[in-house]
Coordinates of C-alpha atoms and ligand atoms in Angstrom, one line a residue:
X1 CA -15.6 17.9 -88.6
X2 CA -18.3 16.9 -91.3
X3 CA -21.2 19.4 -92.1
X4 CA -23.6 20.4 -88.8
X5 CA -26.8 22.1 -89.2
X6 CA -28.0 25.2 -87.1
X7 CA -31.5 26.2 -85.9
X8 CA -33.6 28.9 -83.5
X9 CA -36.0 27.3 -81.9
X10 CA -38.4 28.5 -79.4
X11 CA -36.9 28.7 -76.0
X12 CA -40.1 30.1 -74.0
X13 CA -43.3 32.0 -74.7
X14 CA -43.0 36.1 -74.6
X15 CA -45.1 37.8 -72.1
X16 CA -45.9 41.4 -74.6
X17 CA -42.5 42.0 -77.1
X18 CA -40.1 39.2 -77.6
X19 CA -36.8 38.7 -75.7
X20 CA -34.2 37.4 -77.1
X21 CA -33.8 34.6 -73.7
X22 CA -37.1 33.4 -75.9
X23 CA -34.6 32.3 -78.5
X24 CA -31.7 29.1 -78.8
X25 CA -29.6 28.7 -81.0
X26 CA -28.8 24.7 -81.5
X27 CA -26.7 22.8 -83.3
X28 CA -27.6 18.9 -84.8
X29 CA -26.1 16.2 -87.2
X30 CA -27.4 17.4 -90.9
X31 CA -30.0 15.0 -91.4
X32 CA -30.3 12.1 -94.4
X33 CA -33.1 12.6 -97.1
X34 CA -35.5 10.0 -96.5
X35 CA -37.2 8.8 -99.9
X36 CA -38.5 11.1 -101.7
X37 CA -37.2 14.0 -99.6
X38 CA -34.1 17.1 -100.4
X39 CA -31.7 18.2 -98.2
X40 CA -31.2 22.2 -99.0
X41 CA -29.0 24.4 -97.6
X42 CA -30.5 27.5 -96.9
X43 CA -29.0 30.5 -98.1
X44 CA -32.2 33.2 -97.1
X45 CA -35.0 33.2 -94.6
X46 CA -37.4 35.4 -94.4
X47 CA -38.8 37.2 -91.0
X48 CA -42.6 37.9 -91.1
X49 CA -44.8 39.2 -88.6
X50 CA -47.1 36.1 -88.2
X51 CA -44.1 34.3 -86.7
X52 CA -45.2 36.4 -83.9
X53 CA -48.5 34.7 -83.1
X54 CA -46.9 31.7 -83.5
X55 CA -45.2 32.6 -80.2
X56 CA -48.0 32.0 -78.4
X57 CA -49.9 29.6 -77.0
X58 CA -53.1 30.3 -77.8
X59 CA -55.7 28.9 -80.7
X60 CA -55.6 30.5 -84.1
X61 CA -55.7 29.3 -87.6
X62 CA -52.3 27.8 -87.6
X63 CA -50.6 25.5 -84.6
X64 CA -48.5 27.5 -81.8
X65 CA -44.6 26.4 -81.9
X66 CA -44.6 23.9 -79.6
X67 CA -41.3 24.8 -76.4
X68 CA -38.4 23.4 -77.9
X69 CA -39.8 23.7 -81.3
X70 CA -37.8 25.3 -84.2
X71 CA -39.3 29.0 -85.3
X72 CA -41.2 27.9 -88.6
X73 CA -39.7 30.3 -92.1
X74 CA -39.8 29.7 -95.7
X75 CA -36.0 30.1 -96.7
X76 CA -34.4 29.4 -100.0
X77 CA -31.3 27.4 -100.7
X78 CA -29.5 25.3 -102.8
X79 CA -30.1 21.5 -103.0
X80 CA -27.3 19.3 -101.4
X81 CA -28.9 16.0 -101.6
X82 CA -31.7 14.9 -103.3
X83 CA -34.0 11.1 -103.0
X84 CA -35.7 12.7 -105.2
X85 CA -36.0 12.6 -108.9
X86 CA -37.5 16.0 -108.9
X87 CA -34.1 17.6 -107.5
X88 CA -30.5 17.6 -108.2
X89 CA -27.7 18.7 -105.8
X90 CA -27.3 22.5 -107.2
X91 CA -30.7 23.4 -107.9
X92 CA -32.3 26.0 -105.9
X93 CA -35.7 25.9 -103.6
X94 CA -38.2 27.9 -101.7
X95 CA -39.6 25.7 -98.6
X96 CA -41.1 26.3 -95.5
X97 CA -37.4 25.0 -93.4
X98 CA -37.6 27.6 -90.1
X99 CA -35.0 29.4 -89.0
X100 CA -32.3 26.6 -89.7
X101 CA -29.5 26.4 -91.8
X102 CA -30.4 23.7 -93.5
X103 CA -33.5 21.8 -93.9
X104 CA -34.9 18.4 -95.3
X105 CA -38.2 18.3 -96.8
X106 CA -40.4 16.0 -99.1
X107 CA -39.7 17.4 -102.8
X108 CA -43.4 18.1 -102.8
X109 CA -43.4 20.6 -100.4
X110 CA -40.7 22.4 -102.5
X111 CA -40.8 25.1 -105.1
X112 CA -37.8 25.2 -107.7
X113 CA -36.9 28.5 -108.3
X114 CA -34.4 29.9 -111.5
X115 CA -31.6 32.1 -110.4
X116 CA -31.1 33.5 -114.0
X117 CA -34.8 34.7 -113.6
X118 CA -33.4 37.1 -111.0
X119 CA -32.8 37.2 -107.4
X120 CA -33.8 34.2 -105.7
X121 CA -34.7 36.0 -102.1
X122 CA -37.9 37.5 -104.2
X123 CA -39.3 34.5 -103.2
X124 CA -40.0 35.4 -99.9
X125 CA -41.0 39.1 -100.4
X126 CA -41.9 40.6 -103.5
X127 CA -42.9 37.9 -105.9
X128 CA -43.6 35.3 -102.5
X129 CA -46.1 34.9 -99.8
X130 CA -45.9 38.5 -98.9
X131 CA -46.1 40.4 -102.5
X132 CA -49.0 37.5 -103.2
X133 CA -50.7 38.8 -99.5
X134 CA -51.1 42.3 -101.2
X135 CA -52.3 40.9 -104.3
X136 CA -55.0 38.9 -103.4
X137 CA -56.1 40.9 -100.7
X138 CA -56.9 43.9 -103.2
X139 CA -58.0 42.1 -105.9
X140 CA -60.1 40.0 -103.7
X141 CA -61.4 42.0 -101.3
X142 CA -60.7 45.5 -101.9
X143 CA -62.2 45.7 -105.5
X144 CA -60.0 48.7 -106.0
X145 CA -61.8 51.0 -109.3
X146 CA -60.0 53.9 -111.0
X147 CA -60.7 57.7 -109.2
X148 CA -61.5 56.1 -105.6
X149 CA -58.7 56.1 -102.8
X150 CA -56.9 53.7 -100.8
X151 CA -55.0 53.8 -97.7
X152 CA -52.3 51.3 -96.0
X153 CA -50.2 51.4 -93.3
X154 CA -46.5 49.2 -93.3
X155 CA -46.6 51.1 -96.5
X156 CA -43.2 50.7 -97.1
X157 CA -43.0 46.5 -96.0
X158 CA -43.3 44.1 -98.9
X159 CA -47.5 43.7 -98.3
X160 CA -47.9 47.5 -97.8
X161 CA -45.9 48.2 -101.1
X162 CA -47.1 45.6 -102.9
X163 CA -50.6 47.2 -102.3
X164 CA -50.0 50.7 -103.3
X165 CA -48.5 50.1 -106.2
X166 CA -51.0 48.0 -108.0
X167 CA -53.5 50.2 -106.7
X168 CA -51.9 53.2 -107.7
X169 CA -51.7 51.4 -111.2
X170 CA -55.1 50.8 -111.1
X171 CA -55.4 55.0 -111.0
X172 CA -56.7 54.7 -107.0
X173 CA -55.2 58.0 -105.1
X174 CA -52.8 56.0 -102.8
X175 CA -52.6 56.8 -99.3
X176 CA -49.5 55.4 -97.1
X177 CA -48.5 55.6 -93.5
X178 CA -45.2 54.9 -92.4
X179 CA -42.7 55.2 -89.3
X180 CA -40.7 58.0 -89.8
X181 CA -39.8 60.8 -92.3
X182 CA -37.5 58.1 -93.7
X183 CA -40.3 55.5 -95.1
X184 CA -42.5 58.3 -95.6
X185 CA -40.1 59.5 -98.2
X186 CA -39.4 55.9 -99.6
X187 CA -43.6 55.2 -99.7
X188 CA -43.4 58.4 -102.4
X189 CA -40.3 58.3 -103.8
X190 CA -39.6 54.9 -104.2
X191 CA -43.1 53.2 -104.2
X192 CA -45.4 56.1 -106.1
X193 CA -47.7 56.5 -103.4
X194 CA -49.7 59.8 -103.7
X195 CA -48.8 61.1 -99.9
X196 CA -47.3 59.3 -96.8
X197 CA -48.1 60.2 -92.9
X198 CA -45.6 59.2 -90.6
X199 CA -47.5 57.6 -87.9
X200 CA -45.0 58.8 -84.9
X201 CA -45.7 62.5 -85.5
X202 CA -49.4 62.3 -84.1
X203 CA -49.6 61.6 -80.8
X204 CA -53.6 60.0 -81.2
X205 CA -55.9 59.2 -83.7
X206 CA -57.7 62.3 -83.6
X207 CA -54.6 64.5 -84.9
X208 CA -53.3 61.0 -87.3
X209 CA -57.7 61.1 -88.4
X210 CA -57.2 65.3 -88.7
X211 CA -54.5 64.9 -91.4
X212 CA -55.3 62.0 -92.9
X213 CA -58.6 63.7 -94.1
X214 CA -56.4 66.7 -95.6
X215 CA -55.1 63.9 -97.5
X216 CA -57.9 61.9 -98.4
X217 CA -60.5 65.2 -99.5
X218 CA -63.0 62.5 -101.0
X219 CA -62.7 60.3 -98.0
X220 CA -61.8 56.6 -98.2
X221 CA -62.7 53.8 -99.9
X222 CA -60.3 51.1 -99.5
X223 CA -58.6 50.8 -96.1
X224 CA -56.3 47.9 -96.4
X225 CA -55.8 46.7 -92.8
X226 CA -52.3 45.8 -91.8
X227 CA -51.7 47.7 -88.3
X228 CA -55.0 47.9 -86.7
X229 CA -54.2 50.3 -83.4
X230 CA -54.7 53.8 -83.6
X231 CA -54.2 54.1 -87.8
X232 CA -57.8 51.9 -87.8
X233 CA -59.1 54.7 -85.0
X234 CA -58.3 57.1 -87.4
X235 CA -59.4 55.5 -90.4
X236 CA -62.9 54.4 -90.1
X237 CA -64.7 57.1 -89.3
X238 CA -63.4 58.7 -92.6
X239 CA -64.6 55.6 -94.6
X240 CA -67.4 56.2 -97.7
X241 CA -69.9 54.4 -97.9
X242 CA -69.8 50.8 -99.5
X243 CA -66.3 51.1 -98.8
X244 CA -63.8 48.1 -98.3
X245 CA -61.1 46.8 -95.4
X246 CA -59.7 43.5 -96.2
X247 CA -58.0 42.8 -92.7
X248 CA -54.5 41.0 -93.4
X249 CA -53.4 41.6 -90.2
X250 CA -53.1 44.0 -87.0
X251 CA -49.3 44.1 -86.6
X252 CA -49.8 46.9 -83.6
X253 CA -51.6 44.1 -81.1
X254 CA -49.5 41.1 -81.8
X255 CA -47.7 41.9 -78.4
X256 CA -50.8 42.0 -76.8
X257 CA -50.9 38.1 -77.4
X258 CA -53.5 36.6 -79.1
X259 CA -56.5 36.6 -76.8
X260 CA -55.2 40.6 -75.4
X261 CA -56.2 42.1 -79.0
X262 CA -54.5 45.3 -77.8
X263 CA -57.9 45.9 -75.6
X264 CA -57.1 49.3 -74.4
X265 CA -59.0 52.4 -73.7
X266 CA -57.6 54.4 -76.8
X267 CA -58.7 51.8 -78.6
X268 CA -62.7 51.6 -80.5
X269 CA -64.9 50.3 -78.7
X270 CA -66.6 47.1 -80.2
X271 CA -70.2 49.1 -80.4
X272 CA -67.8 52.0 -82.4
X273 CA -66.4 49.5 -84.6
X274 CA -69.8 47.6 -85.9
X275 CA -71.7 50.8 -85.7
X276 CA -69.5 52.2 -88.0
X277 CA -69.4 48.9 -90.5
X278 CA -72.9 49.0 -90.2
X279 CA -74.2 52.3 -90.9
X280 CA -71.5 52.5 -94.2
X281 CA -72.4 49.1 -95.7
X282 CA -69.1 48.6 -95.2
X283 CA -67.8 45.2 -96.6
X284 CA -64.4 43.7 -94.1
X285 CA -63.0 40.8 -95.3
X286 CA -60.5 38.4 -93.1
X287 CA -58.6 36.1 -94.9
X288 CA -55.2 33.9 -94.4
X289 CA -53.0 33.5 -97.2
X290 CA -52.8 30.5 -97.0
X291 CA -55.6 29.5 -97.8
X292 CA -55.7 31.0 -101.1
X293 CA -52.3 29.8 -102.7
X294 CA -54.5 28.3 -106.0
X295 CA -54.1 32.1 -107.0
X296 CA -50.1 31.9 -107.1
X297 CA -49.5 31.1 -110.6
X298 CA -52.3 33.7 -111.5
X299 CA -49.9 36.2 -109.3
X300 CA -46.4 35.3 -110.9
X301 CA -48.2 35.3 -114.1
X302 CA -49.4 38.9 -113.6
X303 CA -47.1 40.5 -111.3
X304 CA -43.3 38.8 -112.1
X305 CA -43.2 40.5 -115.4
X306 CA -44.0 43.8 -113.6
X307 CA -41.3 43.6 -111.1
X308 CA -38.9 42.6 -114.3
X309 CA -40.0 45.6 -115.7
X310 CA -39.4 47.5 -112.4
X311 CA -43.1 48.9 -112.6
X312 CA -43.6 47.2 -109.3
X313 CA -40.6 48.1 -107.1
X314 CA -39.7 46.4 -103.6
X315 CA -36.8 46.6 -101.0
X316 CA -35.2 44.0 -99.0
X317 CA -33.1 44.6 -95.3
X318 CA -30.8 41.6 -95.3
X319 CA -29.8 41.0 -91.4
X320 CA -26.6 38.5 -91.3
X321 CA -26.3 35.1 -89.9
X322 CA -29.4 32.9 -88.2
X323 CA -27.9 33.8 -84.6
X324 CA -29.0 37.3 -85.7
X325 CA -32.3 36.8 -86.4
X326 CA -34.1 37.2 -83.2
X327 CA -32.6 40.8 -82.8
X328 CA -34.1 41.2 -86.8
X329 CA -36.7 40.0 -85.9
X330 CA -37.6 42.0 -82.7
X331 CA -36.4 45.0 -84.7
X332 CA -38.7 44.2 -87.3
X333 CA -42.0 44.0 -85.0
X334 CA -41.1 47.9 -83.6
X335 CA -40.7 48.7 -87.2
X336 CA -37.0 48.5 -87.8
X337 CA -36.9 47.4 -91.0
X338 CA -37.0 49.0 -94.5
X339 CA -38.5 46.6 -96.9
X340 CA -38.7 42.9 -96.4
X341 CA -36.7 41.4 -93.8
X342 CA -34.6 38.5 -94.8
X343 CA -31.5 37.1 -92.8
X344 CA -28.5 35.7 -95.2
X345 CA -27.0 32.4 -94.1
X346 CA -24.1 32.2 -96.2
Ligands
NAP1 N1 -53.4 37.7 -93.7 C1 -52.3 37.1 -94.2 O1 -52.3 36.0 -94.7 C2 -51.0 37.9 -94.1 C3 -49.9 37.5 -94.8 C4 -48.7 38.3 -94.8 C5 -48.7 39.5 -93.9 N2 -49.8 39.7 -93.2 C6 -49.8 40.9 -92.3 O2 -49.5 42.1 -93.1 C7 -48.9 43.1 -92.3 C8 -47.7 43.6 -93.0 O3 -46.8 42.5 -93.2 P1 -45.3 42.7 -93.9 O4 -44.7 41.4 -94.0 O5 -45.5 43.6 -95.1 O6 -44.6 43.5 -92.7 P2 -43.5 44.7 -92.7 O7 -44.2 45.9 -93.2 O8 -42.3 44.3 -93.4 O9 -43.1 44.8 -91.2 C9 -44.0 45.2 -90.2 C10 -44.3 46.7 -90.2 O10 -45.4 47.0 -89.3 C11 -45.3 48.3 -88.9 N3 -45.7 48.4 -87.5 C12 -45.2 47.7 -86.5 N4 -45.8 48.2 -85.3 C13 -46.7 49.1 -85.7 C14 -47.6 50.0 -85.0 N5 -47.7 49.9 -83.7 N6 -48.3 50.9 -85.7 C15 -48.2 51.0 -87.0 N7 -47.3 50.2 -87.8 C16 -46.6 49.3 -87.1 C17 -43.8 48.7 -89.1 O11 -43.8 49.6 -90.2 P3 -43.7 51.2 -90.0 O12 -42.3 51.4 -89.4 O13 -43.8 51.8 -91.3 O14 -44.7 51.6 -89.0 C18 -43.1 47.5 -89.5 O15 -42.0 47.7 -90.4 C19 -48.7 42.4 -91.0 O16 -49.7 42.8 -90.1 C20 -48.7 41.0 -91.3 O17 -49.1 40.2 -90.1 C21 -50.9 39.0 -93.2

């Protein structure tokens, strides 16, 4: 039987956590390059949290998937057949191809990447969209300076990490939190980070706020927001003045479905929350990646000789096969990984 093509694609909306009944695995014919278009084989995808909004049906800055639709990823692969004169058949490719197996794409929507210039699945966490997240969002909108500090939850995922590194680099006391004595260890040991609170050991944010300010004795200046929840209940009111959040994301409410926004009564109130913004100058900054890719070379430029040089570290949890990849993926949401999740096709 000639060559078939696998993908997940969205079998129904979740109501709060994903199921797996909300995934399907289906099989196809592998599809002919049009002109001007590369058929890859996909060898990694990479899992990211967004793909949870995309669940929904609800209005954001990027389109829901559509019932029926396949799960969007970038992935990178190895080029089977090319109408292009950009690509050859064995040249490898990062490209946004969903969870699929393989996928077909206009050569301009692909970025050749070198496997002698080190693993290719960096591409999608260290030196890719994630590792470039953590970047811009500190450069841009945290404005980290030498003595002041900085604290980020997910520390140990490929945004969190990227973040305390540089900004430990940039001589910022670093800050993490983490699920679990486990990623606590790896946010100090592995990543540098000055101290690491595991999140599941404090029941609210008053005890999380309580120790966090044992470990942050000069307060905070740079709260990089990746969880929301109770770690931003705990944070704020410990924030200095002129102090920065850029908000990349609020991982702890994407259940809660677009339009919930984790509304609870532990939560802030919305009085709280702009009081608090208010009365400490503070400056929050939302921002979607991509909408700021004209900073990617900048990034490799600055940061892929770091990670050659192993001064900026990262860790990858490789789940097996695309039928897997809804379980990595709900495991991933809850915290289940330890460092960027990919899932290896081949
Ligand atoms: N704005 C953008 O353009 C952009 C781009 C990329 C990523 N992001 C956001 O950046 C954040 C981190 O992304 P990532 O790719 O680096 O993910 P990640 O750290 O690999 O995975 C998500 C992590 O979130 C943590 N988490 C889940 N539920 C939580 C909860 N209730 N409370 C506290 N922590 C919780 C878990 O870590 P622990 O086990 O350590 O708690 C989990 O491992 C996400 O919010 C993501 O949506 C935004």
């Amino acid at each position: 039987m000639s060559e078939m093509m696998q993908e997940i694609v969205l079998a129904s909306r979740p109501s709060g956590a994903p199921h797996p009944e909300n995934f399907r695995l289906e099989s196809h014919a592998l599809p002919e390059p049009a002109e001007g278009e590369v058929l890859v084989r996909v060898h990694y995808m990479s899992l990211d949290p967004y793909m949870r909004g995309r669940m929904d049906d609800a209005k954001s800055y990027a389109a829901p998937v559509p019932i029926g639709g396949r799960m969007e990823a970038g992935g990178v692969g190895e080029v089977i057949a090319s109408n292009s004169p950009h690509f050859a058949p064995g040249d490898f490719a990062f490209g946004m191809f969903g969870w699929a197996s393989h996928g077909c794409l206009p050569a301009k929507e692909l970025r050749k990447l070198d496997p002698n210039q080190g693993p290719i699945t960096a591409a999608l966490g260290v030196l890719g969209m994630p590792g470039f997240t953590g970047w811009h969002g500190l450069s841009a909108y945290g404005r980290p300076k030498a003595g002041e500090t900085l604290v980020v939850a997910a520390a140990t995922g490929p945004v969190g990490s990227m973040v305390g590194q540089l900004a430990k680099q940039a001589g910022l006391r670093v800050v993490g939190i983490a699920g679990g004595a486990e990623k606590c260890k790896l946010a100090v040991e592995t990543f540098g980070f000055d101290a690491c609170l595991d999140h599941y050991a404090y029941d609210d944010a008053k005890s999380l706020r309580k120790e966090l300010a044992n470990a942050c004795p000069q307060g905070i200046d740079i709260y990089f927001e990746n969880v929301a929840g109770k770690v931003l209940e705990a944070v704020l009111p410990l924030m200095n003045s002129h102090g920065r959040i850029p908000i990349c994301g609020m991982i702890s409410w994407y259940n809660a479905g677009a339009l919930g926004a984790g509304a609870s009564d532990n939560v802030l109130t919305g009085p709280n929350i702009w009081r608090n913004i208010l009365v400490k100058f503070l400056s929050v900054n939302g921002f979607i990646i991509s909408n700021h890719f004209d900073r990617y070379p900048e990034f490799l430029k600055e940061v892929g000789p770091l990670v050659a040089k192993g001064e900026v570290r990262f860790l990858e949890d490789t789940a097996e096969g695309l039928e897997n990849a809804p379980k990595a993926f709900m495991s991933m949401l809850k915290g289940g990984n330890k460092g960027k999740q990919i899932v290896k096709l081949i």
